[in-house]
mmCIF file of N, CA, C and O in Angstrom:
data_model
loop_
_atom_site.group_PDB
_atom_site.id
_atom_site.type_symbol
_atom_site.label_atom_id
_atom_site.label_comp_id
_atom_site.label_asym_id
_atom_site.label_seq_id
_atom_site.Cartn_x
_atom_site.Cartn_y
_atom_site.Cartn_z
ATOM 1 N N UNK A 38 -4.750 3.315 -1.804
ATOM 2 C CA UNK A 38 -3.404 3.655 -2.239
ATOM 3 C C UNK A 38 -2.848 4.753 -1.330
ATOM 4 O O UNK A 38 -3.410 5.739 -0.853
ATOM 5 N N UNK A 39 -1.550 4.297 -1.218
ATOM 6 C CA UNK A 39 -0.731 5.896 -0.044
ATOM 7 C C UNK A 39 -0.791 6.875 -0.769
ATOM 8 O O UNK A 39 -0.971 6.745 -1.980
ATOM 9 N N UNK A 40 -0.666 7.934 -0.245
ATOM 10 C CA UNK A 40 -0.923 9.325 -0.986
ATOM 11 C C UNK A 40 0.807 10.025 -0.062
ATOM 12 O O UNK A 40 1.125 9.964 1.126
ATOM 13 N N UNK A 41 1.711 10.756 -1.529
ATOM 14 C CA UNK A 41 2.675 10.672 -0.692
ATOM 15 C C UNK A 41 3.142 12.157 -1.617
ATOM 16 O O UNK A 41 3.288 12.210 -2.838
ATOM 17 N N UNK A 42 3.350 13.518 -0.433
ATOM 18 C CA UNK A 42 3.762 14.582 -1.049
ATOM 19 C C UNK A 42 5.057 14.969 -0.877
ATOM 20 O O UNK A 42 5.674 14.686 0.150
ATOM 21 N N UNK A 43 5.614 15.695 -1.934
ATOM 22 C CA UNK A 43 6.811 16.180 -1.591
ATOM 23 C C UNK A 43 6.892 17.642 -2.266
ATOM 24 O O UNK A 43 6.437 17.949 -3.368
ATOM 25 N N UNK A 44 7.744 18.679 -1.130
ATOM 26 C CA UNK A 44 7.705 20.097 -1.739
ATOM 27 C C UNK A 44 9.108 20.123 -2.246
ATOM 28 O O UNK A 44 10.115 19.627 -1.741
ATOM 29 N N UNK A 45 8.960 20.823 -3.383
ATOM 30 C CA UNK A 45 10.361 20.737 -3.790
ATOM 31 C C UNK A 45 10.599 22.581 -3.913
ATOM 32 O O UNK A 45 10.018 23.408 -4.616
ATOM 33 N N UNK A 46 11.609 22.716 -2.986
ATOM 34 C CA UNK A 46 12.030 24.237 -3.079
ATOM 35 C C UNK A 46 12.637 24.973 -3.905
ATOM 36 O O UNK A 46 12.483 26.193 -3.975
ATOM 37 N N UNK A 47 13.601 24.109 -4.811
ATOM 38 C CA UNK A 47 13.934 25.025 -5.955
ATOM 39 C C UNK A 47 14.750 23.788 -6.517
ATOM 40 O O UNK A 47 15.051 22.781 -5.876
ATOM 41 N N UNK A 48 15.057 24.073 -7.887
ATOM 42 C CA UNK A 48 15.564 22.977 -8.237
ATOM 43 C C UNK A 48 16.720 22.114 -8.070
ATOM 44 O O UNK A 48 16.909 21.060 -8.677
ATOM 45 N N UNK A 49 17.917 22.950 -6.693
ATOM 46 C CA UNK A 49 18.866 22.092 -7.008
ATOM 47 C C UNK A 49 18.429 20.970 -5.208
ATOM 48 O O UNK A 49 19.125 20.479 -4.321
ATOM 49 N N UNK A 50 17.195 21.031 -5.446
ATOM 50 C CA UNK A 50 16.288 19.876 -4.189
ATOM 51 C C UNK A 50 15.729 18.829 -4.668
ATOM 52 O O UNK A 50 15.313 17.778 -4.180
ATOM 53 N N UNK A 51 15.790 19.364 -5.919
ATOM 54 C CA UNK A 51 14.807 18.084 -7.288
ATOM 55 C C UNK A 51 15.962 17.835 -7.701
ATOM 56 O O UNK A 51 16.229 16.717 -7.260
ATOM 57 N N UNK A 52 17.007 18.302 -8.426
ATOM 58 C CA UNK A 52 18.529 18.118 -8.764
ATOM 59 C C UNK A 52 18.660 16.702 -7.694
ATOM 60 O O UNK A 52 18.327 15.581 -8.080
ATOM 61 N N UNK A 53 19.295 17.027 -6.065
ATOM 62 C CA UNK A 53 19.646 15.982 -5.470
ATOM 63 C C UNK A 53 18.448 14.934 -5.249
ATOM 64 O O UNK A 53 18.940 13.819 -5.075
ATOM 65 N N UNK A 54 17.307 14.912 -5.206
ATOM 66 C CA UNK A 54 16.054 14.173 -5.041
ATOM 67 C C UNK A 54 15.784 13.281 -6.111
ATOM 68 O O UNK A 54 15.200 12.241 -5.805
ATOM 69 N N UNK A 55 16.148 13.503 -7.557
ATOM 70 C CA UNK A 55 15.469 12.828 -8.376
ATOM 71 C C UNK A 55 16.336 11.775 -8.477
ATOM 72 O O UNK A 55 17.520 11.873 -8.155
ATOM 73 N N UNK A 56 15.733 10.573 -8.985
ATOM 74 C CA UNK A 56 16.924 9.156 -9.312
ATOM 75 C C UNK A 56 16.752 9.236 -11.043
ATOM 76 O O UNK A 56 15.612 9.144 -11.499
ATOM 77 N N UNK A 57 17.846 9.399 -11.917
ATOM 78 C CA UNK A 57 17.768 8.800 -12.890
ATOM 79 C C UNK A 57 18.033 7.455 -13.431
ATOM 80 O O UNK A 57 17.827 6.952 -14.535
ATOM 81 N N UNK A 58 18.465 7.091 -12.516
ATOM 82 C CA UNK A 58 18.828 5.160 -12.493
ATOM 83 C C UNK A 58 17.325 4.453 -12.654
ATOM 84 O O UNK A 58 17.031 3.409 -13.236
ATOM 85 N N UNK A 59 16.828 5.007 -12.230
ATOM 86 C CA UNK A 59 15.255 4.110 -12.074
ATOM 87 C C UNK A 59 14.790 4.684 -13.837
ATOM 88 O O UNK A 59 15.045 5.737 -14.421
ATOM 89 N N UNK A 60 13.998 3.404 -14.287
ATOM 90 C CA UNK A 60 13.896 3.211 -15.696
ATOM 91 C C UNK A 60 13.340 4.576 -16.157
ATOM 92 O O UNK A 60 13.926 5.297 -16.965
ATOM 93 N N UNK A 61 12.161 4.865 -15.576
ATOM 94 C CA UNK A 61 11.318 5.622 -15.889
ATOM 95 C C UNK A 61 11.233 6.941 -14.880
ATOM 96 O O UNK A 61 10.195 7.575 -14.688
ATOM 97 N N UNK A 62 12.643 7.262 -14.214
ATOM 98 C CA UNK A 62 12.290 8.182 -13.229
ATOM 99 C C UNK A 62 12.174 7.850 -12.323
ATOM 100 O O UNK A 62 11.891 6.687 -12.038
ATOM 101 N N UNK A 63 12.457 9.287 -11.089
ATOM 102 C CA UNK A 63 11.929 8.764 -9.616
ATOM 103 C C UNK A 63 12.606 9.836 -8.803
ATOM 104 O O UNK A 63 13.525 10.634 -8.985
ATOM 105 N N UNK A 64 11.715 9.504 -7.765
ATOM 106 C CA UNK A 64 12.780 10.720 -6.465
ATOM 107 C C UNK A 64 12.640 10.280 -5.354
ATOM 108 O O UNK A 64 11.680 9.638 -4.929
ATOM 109 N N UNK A 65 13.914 10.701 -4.617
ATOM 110 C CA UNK A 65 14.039 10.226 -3.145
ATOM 111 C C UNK A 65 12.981 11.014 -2.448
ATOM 112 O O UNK A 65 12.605 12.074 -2.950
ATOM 113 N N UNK A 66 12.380 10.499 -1.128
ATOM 114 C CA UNK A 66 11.607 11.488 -0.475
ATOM 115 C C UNK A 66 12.011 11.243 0.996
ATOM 116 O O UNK A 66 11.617 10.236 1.585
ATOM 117 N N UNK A 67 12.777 12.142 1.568
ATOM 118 C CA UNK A 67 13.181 11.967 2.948
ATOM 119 C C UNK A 67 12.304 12.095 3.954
ATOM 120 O O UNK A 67 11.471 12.979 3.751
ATOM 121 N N UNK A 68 12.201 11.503 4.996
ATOM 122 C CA UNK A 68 11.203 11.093 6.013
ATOM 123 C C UNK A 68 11.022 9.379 6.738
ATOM 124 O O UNK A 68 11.353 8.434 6.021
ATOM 125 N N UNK A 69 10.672 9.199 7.671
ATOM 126 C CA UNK A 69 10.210 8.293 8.330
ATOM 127 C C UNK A 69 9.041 7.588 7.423
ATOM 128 O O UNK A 69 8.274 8.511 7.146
ATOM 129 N N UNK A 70 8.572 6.434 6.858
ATOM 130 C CA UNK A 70 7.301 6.006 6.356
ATOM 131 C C UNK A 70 7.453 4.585 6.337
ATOM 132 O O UNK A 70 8.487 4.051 5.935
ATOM 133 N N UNK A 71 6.055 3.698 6.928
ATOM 134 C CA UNK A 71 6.019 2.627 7.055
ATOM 135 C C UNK A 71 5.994 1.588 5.502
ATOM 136 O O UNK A 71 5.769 0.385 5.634
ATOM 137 N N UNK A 72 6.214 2.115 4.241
ATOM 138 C CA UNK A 72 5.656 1.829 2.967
ATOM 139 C C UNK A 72 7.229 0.357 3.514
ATOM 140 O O UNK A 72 7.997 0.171 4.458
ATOM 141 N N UNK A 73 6.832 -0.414 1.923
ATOM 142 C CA UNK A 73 7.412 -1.847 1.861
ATOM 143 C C UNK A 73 7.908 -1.218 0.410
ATOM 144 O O UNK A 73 7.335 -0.344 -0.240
ATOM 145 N N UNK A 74 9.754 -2.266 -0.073
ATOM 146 C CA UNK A 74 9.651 -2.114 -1.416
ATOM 147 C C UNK A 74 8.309 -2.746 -2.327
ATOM 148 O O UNK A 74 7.463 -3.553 -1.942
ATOM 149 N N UNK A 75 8.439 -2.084 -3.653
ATOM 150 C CA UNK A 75 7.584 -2.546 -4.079
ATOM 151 C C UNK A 75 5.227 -2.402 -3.795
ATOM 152 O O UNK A 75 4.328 -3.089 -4.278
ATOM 153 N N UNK A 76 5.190 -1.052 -2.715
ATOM 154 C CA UNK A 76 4.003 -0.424 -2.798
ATOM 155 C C UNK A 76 3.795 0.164 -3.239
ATOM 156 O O UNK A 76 4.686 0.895 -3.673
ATOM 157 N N UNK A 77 2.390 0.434 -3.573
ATOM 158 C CA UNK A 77 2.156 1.488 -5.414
ATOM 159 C C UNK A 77 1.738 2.925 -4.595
ATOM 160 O O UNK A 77 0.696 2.903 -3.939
ATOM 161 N N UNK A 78 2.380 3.912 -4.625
ATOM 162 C CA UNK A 78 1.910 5.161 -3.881
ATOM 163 C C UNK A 78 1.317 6.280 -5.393
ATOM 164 O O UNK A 78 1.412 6.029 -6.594
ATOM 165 N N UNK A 79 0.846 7.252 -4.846
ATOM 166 C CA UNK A 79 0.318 8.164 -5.828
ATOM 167 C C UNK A 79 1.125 9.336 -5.340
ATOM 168 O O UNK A 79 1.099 9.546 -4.128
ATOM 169 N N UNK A 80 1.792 10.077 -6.056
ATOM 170 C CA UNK A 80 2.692 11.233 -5.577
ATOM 171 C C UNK A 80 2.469 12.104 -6.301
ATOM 172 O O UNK A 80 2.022 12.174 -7.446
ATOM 173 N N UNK A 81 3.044 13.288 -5.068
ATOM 174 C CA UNK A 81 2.411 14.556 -5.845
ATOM 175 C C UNK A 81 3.600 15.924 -5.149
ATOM 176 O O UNK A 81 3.651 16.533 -4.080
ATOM 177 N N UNK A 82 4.437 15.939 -6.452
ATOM 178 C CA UNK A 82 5.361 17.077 -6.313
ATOM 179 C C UNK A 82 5.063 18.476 -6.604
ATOM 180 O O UNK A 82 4.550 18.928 -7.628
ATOM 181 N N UNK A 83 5.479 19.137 -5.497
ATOM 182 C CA UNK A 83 4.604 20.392 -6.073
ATOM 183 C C UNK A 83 6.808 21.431 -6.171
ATOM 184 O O UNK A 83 7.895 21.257 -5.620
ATOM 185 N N UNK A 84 6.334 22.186 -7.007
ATOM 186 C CA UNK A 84 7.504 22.688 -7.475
ATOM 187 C C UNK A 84 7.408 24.507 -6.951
ATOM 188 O O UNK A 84 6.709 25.359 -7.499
ATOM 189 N N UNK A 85 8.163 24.679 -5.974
ATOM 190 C CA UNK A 85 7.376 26.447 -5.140
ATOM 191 C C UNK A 85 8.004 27.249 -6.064
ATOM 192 O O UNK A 85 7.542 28.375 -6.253
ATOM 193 N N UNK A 86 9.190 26.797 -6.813
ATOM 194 C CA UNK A 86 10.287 28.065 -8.215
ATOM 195 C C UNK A 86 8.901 28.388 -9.016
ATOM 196 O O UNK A 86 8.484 29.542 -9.116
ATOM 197 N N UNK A 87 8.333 27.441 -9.488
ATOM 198 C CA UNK A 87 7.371 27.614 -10.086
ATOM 199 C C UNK A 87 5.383 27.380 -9.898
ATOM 200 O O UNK A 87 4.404 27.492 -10.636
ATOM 201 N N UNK A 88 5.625 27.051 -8.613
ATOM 202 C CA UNK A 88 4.543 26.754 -8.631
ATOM 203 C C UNK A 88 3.383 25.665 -8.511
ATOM 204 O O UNK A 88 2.376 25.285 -7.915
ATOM 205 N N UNK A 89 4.299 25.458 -9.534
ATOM 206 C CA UNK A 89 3.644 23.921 -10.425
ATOM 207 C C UNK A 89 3.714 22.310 -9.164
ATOM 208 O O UNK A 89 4.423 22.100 -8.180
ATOM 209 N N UNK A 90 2.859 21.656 -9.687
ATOM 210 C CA UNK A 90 2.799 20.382 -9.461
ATOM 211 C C UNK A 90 2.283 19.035 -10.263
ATOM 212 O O UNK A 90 1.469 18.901 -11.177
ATOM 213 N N UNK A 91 2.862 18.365 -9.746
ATOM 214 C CA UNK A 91 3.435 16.998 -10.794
ATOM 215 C C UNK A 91 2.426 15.816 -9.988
ATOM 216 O O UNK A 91 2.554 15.540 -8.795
ATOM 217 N N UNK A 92 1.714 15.382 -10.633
ATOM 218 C CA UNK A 92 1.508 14.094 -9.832
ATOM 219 C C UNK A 92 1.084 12.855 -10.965
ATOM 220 O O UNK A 92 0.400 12.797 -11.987
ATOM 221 N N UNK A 93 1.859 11.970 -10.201
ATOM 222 C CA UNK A 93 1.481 10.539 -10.715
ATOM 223 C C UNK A 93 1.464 9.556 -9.968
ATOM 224 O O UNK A 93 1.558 9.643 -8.743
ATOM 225 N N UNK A 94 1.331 8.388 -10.668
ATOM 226 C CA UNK A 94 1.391 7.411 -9.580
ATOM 227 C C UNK A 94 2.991 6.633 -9.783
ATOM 228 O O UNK A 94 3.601 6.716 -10.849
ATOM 229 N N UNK A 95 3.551 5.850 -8.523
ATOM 230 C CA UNK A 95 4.553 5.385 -8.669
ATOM 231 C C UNK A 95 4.878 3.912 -7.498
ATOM 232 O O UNK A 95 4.003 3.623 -6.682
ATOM 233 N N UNK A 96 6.007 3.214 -7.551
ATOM 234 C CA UNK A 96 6.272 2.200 -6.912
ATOM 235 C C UNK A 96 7.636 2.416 -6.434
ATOM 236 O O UNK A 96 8.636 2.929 -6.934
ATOM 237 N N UNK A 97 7.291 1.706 -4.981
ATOM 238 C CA UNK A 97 8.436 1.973 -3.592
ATOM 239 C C UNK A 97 9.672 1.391 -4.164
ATOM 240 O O UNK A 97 9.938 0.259 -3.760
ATOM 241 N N UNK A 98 10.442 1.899 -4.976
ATOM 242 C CA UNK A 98 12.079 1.510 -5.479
ATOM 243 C C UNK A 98 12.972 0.574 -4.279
ATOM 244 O O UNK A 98 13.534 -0.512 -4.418
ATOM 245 N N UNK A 99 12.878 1.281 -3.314
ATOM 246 C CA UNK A 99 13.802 1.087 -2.269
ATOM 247 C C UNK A 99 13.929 2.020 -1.252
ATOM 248 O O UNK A 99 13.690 3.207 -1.474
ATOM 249 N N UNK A 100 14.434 1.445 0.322
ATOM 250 C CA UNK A 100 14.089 1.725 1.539
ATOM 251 C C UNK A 100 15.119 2.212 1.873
ATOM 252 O O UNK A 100 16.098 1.546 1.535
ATOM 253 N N UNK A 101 15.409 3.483 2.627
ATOM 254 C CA UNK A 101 16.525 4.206 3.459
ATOM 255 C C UNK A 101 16.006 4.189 5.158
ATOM 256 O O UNK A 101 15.354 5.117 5.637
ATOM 257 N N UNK A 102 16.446 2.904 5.985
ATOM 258 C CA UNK A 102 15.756 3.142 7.231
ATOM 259 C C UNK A 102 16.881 4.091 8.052
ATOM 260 O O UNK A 102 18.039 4.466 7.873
ATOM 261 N N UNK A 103 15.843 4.243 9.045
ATOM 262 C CA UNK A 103 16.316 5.453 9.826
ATOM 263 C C UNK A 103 17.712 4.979 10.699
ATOM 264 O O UNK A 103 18.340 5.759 11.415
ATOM 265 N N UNK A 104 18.015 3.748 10.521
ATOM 266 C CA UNK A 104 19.285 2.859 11.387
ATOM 267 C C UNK A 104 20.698 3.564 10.149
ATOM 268 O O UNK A 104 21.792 3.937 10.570
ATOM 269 N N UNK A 105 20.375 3.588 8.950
ATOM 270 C CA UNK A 105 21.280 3.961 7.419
ATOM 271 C C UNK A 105 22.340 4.860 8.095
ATOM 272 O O UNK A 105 21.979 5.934 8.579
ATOM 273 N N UNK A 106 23.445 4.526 8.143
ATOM 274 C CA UNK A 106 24.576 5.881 8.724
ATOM 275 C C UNK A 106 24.764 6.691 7.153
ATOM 276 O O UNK A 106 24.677 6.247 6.009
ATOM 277 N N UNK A 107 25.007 7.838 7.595
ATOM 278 C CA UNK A 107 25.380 8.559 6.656
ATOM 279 C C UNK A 107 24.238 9.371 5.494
ATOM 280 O O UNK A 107 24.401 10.341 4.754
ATOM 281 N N UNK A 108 23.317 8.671 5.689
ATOM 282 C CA UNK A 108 22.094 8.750 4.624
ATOM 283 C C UNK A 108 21.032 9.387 5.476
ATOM 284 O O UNK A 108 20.991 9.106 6.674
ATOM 285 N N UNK A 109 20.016 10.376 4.851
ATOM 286 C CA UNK A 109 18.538 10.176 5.225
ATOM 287 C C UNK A 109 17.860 9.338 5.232
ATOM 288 O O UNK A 109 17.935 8.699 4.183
ATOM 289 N N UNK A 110 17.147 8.949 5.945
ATOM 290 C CA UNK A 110 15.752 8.226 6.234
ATOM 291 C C UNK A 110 14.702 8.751 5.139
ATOM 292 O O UNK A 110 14.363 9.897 4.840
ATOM 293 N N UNK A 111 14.277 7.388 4.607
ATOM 294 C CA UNK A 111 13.146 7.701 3.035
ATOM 295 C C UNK A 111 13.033 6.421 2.729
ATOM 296 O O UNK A 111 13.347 5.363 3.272
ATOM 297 N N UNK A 112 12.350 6.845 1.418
ATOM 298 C CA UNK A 112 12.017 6.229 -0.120
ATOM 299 C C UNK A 112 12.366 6.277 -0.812
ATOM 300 O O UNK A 112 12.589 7.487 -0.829
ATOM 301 N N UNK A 113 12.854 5.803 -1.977
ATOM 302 C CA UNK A 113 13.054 5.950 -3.258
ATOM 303 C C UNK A 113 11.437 5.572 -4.156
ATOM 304 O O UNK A 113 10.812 4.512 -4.142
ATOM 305 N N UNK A 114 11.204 6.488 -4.669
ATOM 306 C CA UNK A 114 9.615 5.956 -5.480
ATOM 307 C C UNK A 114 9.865 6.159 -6.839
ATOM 308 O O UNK A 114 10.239 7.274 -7.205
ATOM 309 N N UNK A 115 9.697 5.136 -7.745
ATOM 310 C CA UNK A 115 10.320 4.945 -8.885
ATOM 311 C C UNK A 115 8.716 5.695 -9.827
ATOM 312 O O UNK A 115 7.731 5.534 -9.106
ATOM 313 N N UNK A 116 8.391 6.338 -11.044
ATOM 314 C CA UNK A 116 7.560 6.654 -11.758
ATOM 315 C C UNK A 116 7.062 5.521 -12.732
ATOM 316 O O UNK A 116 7.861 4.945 -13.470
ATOM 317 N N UNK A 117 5.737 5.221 -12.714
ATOM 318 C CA UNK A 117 5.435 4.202 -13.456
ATOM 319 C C UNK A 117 5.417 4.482 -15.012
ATOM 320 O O UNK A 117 5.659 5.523 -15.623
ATOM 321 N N UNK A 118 5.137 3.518 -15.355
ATOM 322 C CA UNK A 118 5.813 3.454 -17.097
ATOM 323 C C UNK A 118 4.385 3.282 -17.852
ATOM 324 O O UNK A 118 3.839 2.353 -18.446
ATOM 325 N N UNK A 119 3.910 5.151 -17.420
ATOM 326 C CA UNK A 119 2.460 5.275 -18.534
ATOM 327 C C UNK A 119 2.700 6.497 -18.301
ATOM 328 O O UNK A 119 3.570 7.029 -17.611
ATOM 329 N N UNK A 120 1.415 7.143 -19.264
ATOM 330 C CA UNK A 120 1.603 8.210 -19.711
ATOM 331 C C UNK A 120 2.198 9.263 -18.714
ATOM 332 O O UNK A 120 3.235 9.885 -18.942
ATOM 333 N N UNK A 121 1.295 9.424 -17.380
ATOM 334 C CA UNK A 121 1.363 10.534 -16.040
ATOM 335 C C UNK A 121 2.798 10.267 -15.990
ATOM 336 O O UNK A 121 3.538 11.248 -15.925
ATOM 337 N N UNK A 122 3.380 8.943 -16.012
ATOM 338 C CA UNK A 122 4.722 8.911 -15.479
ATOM 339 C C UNK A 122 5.874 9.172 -16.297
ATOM 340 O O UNK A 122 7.000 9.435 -15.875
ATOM 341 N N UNK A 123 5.505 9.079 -17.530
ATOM 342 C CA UNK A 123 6.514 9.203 -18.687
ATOM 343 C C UNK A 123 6.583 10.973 -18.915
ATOM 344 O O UNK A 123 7.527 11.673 -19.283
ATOM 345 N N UNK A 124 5.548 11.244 -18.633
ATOM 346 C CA UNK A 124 5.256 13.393 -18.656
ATOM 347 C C UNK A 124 5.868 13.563 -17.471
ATOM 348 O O UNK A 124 6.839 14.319 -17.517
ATOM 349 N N UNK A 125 5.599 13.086 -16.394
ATOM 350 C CA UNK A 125 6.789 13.154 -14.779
ATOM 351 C C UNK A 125 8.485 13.623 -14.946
ATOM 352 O O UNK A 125 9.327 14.373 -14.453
ATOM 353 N N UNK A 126 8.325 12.755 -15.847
ATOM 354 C CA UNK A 126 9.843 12.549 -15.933
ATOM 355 C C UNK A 126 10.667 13.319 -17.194
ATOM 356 O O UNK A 126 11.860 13.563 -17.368
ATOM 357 N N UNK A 127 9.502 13.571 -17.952
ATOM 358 C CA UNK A 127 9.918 14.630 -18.700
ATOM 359 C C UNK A 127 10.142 15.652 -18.334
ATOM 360 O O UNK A 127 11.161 16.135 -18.828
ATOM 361 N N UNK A 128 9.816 16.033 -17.898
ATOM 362 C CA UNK A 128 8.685 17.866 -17.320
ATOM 363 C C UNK A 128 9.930 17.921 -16.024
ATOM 364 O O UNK A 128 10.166 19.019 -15.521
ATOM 365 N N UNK A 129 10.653 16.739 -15.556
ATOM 366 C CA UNK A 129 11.372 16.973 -14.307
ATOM 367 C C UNK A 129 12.475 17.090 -14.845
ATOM 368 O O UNK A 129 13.370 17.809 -14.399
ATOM 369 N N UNK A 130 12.568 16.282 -16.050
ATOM 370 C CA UNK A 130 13.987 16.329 -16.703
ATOM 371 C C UNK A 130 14.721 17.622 -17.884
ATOM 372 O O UNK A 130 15.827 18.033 -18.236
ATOM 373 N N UNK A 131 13.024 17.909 -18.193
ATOM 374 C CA UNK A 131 13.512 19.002 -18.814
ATOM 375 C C UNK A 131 13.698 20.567 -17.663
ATOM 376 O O UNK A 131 14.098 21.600 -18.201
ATOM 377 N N UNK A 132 13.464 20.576 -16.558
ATOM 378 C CA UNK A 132 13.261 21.725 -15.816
ATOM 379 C C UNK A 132 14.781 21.852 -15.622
ATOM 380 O O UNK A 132 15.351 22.938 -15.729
ATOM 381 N N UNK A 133 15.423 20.696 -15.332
ATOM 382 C CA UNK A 133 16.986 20.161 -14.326
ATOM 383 C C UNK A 133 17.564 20.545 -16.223
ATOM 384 O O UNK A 133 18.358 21.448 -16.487
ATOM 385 N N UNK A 134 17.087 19.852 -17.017
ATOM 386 C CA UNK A 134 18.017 20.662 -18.332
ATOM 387 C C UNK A 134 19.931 19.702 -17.980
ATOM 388 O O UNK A 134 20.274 18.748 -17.282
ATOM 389 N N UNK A 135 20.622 20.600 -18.865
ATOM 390 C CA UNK A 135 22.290 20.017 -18.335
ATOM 391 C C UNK A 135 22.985 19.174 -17.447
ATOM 392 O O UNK A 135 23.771 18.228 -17.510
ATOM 393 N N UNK A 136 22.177 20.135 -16.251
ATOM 394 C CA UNK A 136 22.441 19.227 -14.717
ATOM 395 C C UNK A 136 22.322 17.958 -14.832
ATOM 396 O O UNK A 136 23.408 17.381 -14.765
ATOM 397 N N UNK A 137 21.176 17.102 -15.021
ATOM 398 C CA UNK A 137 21.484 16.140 -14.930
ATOM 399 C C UNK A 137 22.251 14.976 -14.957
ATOM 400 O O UNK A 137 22.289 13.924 -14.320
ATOM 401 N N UNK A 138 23.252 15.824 -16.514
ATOM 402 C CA UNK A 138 23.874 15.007 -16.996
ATOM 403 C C UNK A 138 25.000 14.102 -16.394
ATOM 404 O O UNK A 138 25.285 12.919 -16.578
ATOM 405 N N UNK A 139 25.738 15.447 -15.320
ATOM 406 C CA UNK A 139 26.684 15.131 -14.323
ATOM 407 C C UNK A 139 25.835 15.053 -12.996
ATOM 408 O O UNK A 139 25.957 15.787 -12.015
ATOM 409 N N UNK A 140 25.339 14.471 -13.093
ATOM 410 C CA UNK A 140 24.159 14.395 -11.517
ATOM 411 C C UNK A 140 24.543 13.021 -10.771
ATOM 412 O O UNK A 140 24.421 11.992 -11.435
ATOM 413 N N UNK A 141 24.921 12.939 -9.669
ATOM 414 C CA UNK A 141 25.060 11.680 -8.743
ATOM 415 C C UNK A 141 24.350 11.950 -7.559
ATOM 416 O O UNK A 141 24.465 13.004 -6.934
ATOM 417 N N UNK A 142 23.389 10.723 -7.141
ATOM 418 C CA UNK A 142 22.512 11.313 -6.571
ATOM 419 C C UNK A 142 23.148 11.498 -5.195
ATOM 420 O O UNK A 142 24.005 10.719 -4.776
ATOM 421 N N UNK A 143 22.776 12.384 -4.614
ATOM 422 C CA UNK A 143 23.030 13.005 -3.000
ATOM 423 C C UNK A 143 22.563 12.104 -2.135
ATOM 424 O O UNK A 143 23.301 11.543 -1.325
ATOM 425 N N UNK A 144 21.409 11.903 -2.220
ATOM 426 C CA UNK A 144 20.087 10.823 -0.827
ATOM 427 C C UNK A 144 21.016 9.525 -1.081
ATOM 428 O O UNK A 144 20.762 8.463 -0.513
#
């Protein structure tokens, strides 16, 4: 399985990063990576405001190639729909609080 990290610097990086469209959660991760939609990666957000880190496992949502005008180059990695991923998305959703509510994603 890919092993795929992302640092998140403070929250309004998880603010523009996270997808709430995806059922169960998810976040963009900007970068170059050979992954396909639909590969099962294991991710692991580490949060520097606090410290903390998040990991679960998840599946390749959708592709931002590096040709995309206007956009970063990434992933979208959607959170799978069990426990690690359902606490993911809590724990991300409760940190972001309000924000979310009016949130459109940036990536």
């Amino acid at each position: 399985m890919n092993i795929v990290k992302l640092v998140m610097p403070n929250k309004q990086e998880l603010l523009k990063s996270y997808i709430k469209q995806f059922k169960c959660g998810g976040v963009f991760v900007k970068g170059n990576f050979e992954y396909n939609v639909g590969d099962d990666v294991f991710l692991i957000i580490h949060l520097q405001e606090s410290g903390e880190s998040i990991a679960t496992n998840g599946t390749v949502g959708w592709q931002s190639p590096k040709s995309a005008v206007g956009y970063p180059s990434g992933i979208g990695i959607q959170f799978n729909n069990d426990k690690a991923g359902i606490e993911a998305r809590n724990k991300i959703e409760l940190m972001l609080g309000g924000a979310i509510q009016g949130q459109t994603n940036a990536y």
